[in-house]
XYZ file of C-alpha atoms in Angstrom:
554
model
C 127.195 211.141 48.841
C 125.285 213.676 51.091
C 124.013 217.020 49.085
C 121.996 219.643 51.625
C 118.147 218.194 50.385
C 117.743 215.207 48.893
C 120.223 213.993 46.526
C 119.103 211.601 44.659
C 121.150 209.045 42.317
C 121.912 210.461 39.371
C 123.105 208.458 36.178
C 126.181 206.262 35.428
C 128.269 203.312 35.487
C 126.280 200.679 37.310
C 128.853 197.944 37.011
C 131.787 197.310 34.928
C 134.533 195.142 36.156
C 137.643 194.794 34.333
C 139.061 191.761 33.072
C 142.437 190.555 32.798
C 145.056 187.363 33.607
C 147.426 186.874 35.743
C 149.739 183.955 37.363
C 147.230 183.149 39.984
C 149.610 186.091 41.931
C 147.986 189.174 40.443
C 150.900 189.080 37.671
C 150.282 192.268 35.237
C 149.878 191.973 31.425
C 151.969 189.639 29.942
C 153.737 192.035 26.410
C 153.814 189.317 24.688
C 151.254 187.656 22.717
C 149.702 190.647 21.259
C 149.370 192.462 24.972
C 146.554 189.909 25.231
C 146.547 188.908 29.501
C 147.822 185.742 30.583
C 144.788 183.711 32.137
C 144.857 181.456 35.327
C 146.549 178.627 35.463
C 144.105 177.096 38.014
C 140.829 178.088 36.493
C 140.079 178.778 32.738
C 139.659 182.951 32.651
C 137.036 184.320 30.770
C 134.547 185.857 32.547
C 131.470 187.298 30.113
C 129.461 190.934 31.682
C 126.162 192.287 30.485
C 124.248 193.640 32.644
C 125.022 192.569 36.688
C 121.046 191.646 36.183
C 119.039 192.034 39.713
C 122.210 192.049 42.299
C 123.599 195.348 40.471
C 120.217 197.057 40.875
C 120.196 197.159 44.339
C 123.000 199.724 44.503
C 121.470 201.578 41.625
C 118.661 202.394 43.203
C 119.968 203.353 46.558
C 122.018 206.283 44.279
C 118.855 207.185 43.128
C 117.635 208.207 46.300
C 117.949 211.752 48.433
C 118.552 211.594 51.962
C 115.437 210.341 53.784
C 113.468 209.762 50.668
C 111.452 206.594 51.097
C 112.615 204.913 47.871
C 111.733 201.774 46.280
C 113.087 199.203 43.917
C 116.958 198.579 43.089
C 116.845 199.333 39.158
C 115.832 197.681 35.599
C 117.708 194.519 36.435
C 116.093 193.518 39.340
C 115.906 189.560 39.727
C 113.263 187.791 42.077
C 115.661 187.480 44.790
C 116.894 191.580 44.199
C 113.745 192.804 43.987
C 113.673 195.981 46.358
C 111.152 197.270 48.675
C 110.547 200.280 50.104
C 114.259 202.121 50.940
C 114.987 203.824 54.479
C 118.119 205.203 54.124
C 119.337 206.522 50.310
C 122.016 209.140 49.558
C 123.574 208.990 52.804
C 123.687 205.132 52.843
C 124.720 205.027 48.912
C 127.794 206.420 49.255
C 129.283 204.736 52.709
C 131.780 206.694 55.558
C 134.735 206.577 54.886
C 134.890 207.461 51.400
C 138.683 209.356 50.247
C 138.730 212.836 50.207
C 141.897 213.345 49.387
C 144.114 211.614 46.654
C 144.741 207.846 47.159
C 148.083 206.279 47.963
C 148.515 204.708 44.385
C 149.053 207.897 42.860
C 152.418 206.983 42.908
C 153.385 208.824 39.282
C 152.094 212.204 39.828
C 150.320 213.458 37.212
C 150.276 212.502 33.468
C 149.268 215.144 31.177
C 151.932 216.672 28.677
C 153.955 219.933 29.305
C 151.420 222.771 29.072
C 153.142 223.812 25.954
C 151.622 220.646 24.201
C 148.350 221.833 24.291
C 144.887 220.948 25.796
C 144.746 217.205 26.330
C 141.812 215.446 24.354
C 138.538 214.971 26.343
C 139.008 211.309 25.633
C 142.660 209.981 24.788
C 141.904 206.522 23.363
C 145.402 205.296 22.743
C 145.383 205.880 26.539
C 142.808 204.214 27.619
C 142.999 201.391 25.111
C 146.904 200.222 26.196
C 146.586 197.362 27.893
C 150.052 196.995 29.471
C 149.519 200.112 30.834
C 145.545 199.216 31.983
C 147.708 196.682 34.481
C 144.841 194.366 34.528
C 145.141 192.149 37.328
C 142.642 188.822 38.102
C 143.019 187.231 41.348
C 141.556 185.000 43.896
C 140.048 182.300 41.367
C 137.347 180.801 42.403
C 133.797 178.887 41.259
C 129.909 179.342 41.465
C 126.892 178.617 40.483
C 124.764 180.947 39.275
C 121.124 178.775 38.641
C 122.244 176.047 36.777
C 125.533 178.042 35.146
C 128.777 177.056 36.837
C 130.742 180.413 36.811
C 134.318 180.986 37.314
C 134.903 184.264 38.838
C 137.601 186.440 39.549
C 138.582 189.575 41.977
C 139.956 192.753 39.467
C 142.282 195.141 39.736
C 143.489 197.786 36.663
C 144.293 201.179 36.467
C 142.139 204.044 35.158
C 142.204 208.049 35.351
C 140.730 210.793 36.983
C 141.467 214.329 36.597
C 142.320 216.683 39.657
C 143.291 220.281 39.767
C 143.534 219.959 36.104
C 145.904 217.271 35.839
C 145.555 213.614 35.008
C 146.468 210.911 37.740
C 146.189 207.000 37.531
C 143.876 205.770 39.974
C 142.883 201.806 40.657
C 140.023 200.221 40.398
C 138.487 197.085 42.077
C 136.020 194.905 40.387
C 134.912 191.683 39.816
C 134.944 189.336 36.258
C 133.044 186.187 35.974
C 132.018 183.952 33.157
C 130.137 180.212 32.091
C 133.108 177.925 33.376
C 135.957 177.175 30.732
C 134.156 178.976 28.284
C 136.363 180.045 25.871
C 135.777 182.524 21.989
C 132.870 184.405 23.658
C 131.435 187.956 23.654
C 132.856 190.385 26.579
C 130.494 192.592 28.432
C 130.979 195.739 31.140
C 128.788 196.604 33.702
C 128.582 200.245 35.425
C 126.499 200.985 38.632
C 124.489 204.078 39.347
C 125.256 206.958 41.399
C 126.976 205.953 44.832
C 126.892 202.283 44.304
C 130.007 199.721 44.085
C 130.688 196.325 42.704
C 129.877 193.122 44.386
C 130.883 189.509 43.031
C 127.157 189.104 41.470
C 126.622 192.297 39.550
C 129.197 190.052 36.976
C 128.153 186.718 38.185
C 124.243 188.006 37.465
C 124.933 189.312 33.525
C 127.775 186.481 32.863
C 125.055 183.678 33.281
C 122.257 185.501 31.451
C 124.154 186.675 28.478
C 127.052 183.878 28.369
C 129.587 186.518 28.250
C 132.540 187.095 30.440
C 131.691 190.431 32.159
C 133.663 192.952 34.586
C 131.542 194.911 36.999
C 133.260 197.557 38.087
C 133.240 200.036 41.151
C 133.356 203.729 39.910
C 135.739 206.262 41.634
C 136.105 206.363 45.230
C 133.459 203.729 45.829
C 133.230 200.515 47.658
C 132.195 198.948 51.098
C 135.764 196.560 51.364
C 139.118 196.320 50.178
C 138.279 193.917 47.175
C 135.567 195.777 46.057
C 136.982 199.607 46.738
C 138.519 201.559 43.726
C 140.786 204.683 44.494
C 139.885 208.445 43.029
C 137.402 210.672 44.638
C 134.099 209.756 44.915
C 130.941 211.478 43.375
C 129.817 212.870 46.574
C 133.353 214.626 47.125
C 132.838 217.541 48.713
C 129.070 217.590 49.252
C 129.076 216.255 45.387
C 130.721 219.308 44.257
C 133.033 216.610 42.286
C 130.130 215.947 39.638
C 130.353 219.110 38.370
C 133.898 219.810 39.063
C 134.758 221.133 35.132
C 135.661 224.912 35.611
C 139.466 223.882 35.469
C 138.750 221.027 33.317
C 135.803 219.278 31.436
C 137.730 215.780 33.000
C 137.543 217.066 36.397
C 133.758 215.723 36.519
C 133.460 212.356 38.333
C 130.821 211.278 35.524
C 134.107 211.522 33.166
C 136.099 209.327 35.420
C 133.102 206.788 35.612
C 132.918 206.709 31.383
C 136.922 206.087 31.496
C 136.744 203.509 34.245
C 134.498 201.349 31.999
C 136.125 201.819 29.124
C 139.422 200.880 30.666
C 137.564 197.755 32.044
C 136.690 197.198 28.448
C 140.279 196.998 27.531
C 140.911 194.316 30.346
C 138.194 192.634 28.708
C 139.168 192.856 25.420
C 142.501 191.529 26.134
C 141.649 188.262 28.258
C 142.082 185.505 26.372
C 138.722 183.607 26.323
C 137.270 186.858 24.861
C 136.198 187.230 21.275
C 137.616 190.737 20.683
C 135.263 191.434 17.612
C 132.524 191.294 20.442
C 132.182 193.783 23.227
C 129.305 195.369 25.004
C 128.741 197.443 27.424
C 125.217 198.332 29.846
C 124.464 200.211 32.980
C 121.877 201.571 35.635
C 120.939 205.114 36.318
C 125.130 206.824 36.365
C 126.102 203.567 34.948
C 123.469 204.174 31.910
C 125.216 207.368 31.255
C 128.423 205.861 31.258
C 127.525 203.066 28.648
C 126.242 205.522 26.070
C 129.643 207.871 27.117
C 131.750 205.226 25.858
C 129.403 203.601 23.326
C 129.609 207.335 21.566
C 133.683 207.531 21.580
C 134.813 203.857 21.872
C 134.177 202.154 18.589
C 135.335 198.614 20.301
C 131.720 198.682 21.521
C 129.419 196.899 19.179
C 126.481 196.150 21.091
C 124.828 198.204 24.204
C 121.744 198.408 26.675
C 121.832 201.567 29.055
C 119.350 200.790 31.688
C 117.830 204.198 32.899
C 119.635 206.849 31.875
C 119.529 209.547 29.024
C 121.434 212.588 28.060
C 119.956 216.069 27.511
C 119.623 216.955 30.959
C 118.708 220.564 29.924
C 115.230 219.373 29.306
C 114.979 217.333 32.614
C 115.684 220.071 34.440
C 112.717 222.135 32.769
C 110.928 220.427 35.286
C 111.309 222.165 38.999
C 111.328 219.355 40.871
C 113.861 217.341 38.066
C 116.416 215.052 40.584
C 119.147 217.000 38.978
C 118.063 219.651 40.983
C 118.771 217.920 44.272
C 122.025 217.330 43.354
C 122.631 220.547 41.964
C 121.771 222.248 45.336
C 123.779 220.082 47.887
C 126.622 220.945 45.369
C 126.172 225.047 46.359
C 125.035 225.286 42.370
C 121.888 225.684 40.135
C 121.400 225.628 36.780
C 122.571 228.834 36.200
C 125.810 228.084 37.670
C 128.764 227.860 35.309
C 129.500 224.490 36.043
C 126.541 222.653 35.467
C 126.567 224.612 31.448
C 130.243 223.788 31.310
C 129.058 219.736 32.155
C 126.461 219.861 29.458
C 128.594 221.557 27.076
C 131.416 218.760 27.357
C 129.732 216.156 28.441
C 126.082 215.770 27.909
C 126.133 212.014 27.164
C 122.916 212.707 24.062
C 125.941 214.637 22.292
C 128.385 212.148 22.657
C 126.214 209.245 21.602
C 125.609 210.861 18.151
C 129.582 209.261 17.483
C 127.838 205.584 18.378
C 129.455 202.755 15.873
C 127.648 200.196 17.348
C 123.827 199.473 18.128
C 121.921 200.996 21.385
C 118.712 199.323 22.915
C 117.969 202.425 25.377
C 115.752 200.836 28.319
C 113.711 203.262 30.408
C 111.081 204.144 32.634
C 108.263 206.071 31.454
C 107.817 208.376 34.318
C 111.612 208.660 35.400
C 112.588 211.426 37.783
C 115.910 212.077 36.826
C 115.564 210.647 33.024
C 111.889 212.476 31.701
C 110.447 211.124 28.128
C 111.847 214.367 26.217
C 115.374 213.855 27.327
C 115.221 209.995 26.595
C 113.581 210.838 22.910
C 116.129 213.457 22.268
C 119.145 211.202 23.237
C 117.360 208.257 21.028
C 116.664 210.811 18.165
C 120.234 211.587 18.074
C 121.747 207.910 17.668
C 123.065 207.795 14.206
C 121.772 205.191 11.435
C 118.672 202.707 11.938
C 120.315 200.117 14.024
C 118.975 201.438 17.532
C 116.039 200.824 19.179
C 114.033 201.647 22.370
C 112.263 199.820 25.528
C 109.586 201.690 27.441
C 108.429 200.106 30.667
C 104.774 201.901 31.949
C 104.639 203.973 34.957
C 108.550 202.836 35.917
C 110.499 205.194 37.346
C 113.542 205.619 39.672
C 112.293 204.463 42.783
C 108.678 206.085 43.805
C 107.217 203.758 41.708
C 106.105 201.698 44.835
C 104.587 204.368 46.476
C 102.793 206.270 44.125
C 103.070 204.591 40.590
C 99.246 204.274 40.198
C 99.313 200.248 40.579
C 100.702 197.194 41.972
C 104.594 197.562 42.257
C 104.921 194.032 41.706
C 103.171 194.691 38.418
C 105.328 197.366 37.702
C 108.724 195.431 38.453
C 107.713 192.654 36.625
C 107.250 194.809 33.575
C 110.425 196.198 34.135
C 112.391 193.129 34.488
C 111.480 191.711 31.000
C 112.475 194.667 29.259
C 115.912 195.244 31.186
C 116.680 191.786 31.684
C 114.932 190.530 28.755
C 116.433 193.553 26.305
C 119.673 192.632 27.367
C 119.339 189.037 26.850
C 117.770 189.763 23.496
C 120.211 192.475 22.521
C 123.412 190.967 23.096
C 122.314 187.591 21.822
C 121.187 189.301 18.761
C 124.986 191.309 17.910
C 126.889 188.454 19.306
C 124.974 185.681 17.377
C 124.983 183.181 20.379
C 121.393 182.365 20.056
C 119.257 181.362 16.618
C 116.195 182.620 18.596
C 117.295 186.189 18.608
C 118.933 185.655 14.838
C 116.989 188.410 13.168
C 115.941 191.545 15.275
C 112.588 192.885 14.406
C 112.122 195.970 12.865
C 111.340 199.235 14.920
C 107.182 199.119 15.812
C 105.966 202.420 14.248
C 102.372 203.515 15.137
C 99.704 206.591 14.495
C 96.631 208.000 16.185
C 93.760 209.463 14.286
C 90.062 210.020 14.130
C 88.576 207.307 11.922
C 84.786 208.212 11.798
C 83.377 209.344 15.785
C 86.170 207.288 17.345
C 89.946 207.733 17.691
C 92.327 204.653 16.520
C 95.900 203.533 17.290
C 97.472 201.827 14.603
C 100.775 200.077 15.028
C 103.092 197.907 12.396
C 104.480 195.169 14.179
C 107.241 193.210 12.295
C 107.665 189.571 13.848
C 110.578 187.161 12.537
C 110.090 183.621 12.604
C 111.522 182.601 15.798
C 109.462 185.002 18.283
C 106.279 185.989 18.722
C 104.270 188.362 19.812
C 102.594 188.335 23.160
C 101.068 191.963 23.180
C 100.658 195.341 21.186
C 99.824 198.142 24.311
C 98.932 201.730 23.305
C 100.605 203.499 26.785
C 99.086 207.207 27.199
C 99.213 209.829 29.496
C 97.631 213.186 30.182
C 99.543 214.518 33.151
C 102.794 215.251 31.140
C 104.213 211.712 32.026
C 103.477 211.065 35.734
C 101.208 208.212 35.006
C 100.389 206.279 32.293
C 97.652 203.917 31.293
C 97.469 200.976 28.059
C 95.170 199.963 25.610
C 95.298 196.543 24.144
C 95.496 196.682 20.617
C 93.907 193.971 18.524
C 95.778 191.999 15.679
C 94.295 193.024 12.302
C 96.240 190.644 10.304
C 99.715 191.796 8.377
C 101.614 192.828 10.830
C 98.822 195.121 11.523
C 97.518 196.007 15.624
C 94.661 198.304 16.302
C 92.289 199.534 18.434
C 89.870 202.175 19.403
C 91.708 205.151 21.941
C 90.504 207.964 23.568
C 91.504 210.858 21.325
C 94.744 212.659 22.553
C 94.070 216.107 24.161
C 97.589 218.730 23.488
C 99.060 217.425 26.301
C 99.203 213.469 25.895
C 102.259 211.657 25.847
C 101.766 208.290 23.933
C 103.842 205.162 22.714
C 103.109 201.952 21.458
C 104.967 199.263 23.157
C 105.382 195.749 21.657
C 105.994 192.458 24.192
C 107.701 189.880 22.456
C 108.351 186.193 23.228
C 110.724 183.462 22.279
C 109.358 180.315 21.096
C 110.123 176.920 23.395
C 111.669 178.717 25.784
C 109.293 181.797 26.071
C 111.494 184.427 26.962
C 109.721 188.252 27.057
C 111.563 191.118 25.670
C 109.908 194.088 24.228
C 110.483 196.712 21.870
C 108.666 200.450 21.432
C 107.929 203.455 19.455
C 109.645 206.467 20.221
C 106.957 208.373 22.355
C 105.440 210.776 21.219
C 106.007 214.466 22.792
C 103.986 217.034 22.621
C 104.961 220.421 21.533
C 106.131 222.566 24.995
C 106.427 219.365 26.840
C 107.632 219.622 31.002
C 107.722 216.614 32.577
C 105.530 216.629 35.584
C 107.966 214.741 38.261
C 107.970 213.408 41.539
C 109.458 215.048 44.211
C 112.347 213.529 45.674
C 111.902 213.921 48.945
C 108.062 212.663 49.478
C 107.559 210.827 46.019
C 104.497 213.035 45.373
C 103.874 215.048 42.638
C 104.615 218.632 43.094
């Protein structure tokens, strides 16, 4: 997508591919047998998704990015071999030539919506988007892999979804790709979204399918793609100079950020209903777009039961308190502003920290702590709003949506590597944990809770660490900043005995922006996760952001 500045890759499905079975051909749903899919005859289907770990991120990242803006690394699930460097080419390369500006071919149907007499059509019809005879879900072009030591079967996917033009409803169909640990059969069932102006490729399900042992879909959102097997119908995001992301004066479902949430959850339904997937156990996670897409669905799909979105928050009213907020960039190559009509009518309908307050199952919410597009207030106020305790949070220090490399106030390398363990590592973790598939993630430590206060002439951080048998704990870091969040600094705290970390601070001035963040490890295998407070905000908080065209503050 190309907006007038810099647009800059905004938040939602980083990669969700569908799943289904066919005869080898690209048969449809079998009716039968409870509408479950048919799978292969030549290769056991059953492809897990979680998150399309490093691979995906490379796309994510490139969304993130305005035209000419020197960006950095993909996203949260960057692997050795995906980690990025410094980006030449964003926006404009993001979304390719070539994209469909008008409506595809396959709209064979015509529209969809009842007779105008019926009524206003929900924002979300889930009978709709849950019938799998009608999702269509097609796997094709068996084949094998290996992924590290996993062997992977993977498919090419086709299903239909919806998008919503001119006010009415059209089916649309997507491309993605399904893969999971070969002949692996009863397991969990996992969709991947990409970020803004990305598209699937055969690893963003390969990636998550050998990390998590699920079968996953990765998905390419509306209009998106760079080749037939990987490019889904519908308008993409940057439709008419992105006008299309904010296209809800005629309807709330004209926004492309709606058609990316229905796209996953109509890959969720292919997954649900391939065989080799345990139906009681489906997940969804997501980069940047692709984050905002997870907790979408995760707030009005109760099928989801476990989910990690990677970089992406609602309440983008607060973001954009900050002038030089991404949203912004967006905004303007769209003709529009924040006073504009659309952009209130998008948050009224579909600000994603709303719709996650429906959640039914648990949300790890992974983010930067200096994101451009996703600020601290907007991720607490999204987190706040989860209902019950079951959620939890994972803060990586002085990661952000791509400047990081430039100007994130040390080593990049240090950075990704920080950021890797608590994408790659909170997914692993999370899933494991909701899906029971591994006795070192059997019982989920509690929420770390910490204070700051003047004990005597000095200032300490206090934390309450809770750590089950099976892990340990590898670090308790007091992060801080006094810049309103553009970089941040840690503290080692000190075990004090009973689940007890402390340690001497420098005493908070009105401005500082704190958390305590807690690095966990498995205990043969030494796998790193983490787990953090909620970070603290101070009263009239602005998030002091990058800008997105030089990566310097403004």
């Amino acid at each position: 997508m190309r907006t007038g500045r810099a647009a800059a890759a905004l938040v939602f499905a980083s990669l969700l591919i569908l799943v289904g079975c066919d005869d080898g051909a690209g048969s449809a749903v079998d009716p039968g047998a409870d509408a479950r899919i048919d799978p292969d005859g030549s290769v056991d289907a059953t492809a897990d998704a979680v998150l399309g770990v490093a691979d995906a991120m490379l796309d994510a990242t490139a969304d993130a990015m305005l035209d000419g803006m020197p960006a950095a690394a993909d996203d949260m699930l960057m692997v050795a071999d995906a980690m990025p460097g410094v980006m030449s080419d964003a926006m404009s390369d993001a979304m390719p030539d070539g994209m469909p500006d008008a409506m595809p071919d396959a709209m064979l149907d015509g529209p969809l919506d009842a007779a105008p007499d019926a009524g206003p059509p929900p924002l979300f019809d889930l009978p709709l988007l849950r019938d799998a005879v009608d999702a269509d879900c097609r796997f094709d072009n068996p084949r094998q892999t290996l992924r590290g030591l996993t062997l992977l079967d993977v498919w090419d996917v086709s299903y239909i979804s919806y998008e919503v033009v001119d006010g009415q409803l059209h089916p649309i169909r997507m491309r993605a790709f399904a893969a999971r640990p070969a002949g692996a059969d009863g397991i969990p069932g996992i969709v991947q979204a990409h970020g803004l102006g990305g598209f699937a490729e055969p690893a963003h399900a390969e990636g998550p399918a050998a990390l998590t042992g699920a079968f996953v879909i990765a998905y390419t959102g509306p209009g998106g793609g760079d080749a037939p097997e990987n490019t889904s119908e519908g308008l993409p995001a940057g439709h008419a100079e992105g006008y299309r992301m904010f296209d809800v004066l005629d309807d709330a479902r004209g926004s492309w950020f709606w058609a990316h949430g229905v796209a996953a959850m109509r890959a969720l339904t292919c997954v649900e209903n391939h065989p080799a997937v345990d139906r009681d156990r489906l997940g969804m996670t997501g980069y940047s777009a692709g984050a905002v897409a997870t907790l979408m669905a995760a707030g009005v799909d109760d099928r989801i039961r476990a989910a990690v979105p990677l970089s992406g928050t609602g309440a983008w009213d607060l973001a954009v308190r900050s002038p030089t907020a991404w949203q912004h960039g967006l905004l303007d190559g769209a003709g529009l502003d924040t006073d504009s009509p659309e952009w209130t009518t998008l948050l009224e309908h579909l600000d994603v920290a709303e719709l996650a307050r429906g959640a039914a199952g648990a949300v790890l919410m992974v983010n930067g702590s200096s994101d451009e597009f996703f600020p601290l207030d907007a991720h607490r106020d999204t987190f706040d709003g989860l209902p019950g305790p079951a959620h939890r949070t994972s803060i990586s220090g002085n990661y952000d949506h791509g400047c990081y490399a430039l100007t994130g106030g040390e080593p990049a390398d240090a950075i990704e590597e920080r950021a890797v363990i608590r994408a790659e590592g909170g997914q692993r973790m999370w899933f494991a944990h909701h899906f029971g598939t591994d006795p070192a993630y059997a019982t989920l430590p509690a929420a770390p809770t910490a204070r700051v206060e003047p004990v005597g002439p000095v200032t300490i951080a206090t934390a309450v660490v809770d750590v089950p048998p099976t892990l340990r704990v590898r670090s308790v870091k007091y992060w801080w900043s006094n810049d309103r969040g553009l970089l941040f600094a840690a503290t080692d705290l000190e075990d004090q005995g009973g689940g007890l970390w402390a340690g001497p601070v420098l005493p908070p001035e009105p401005q500082t922006v704190w958390y305590v963040d807690v690095e966990y490890r498995t205990g043969p295998a030494s796998e790193r996760f983490s787990l953090s407070t909620p970070p603290h905000i101070p009263d009239g908080f602005v998030a002091n952001i990058r800008r997105n065209d030089t990566c310097l503050p403004p």
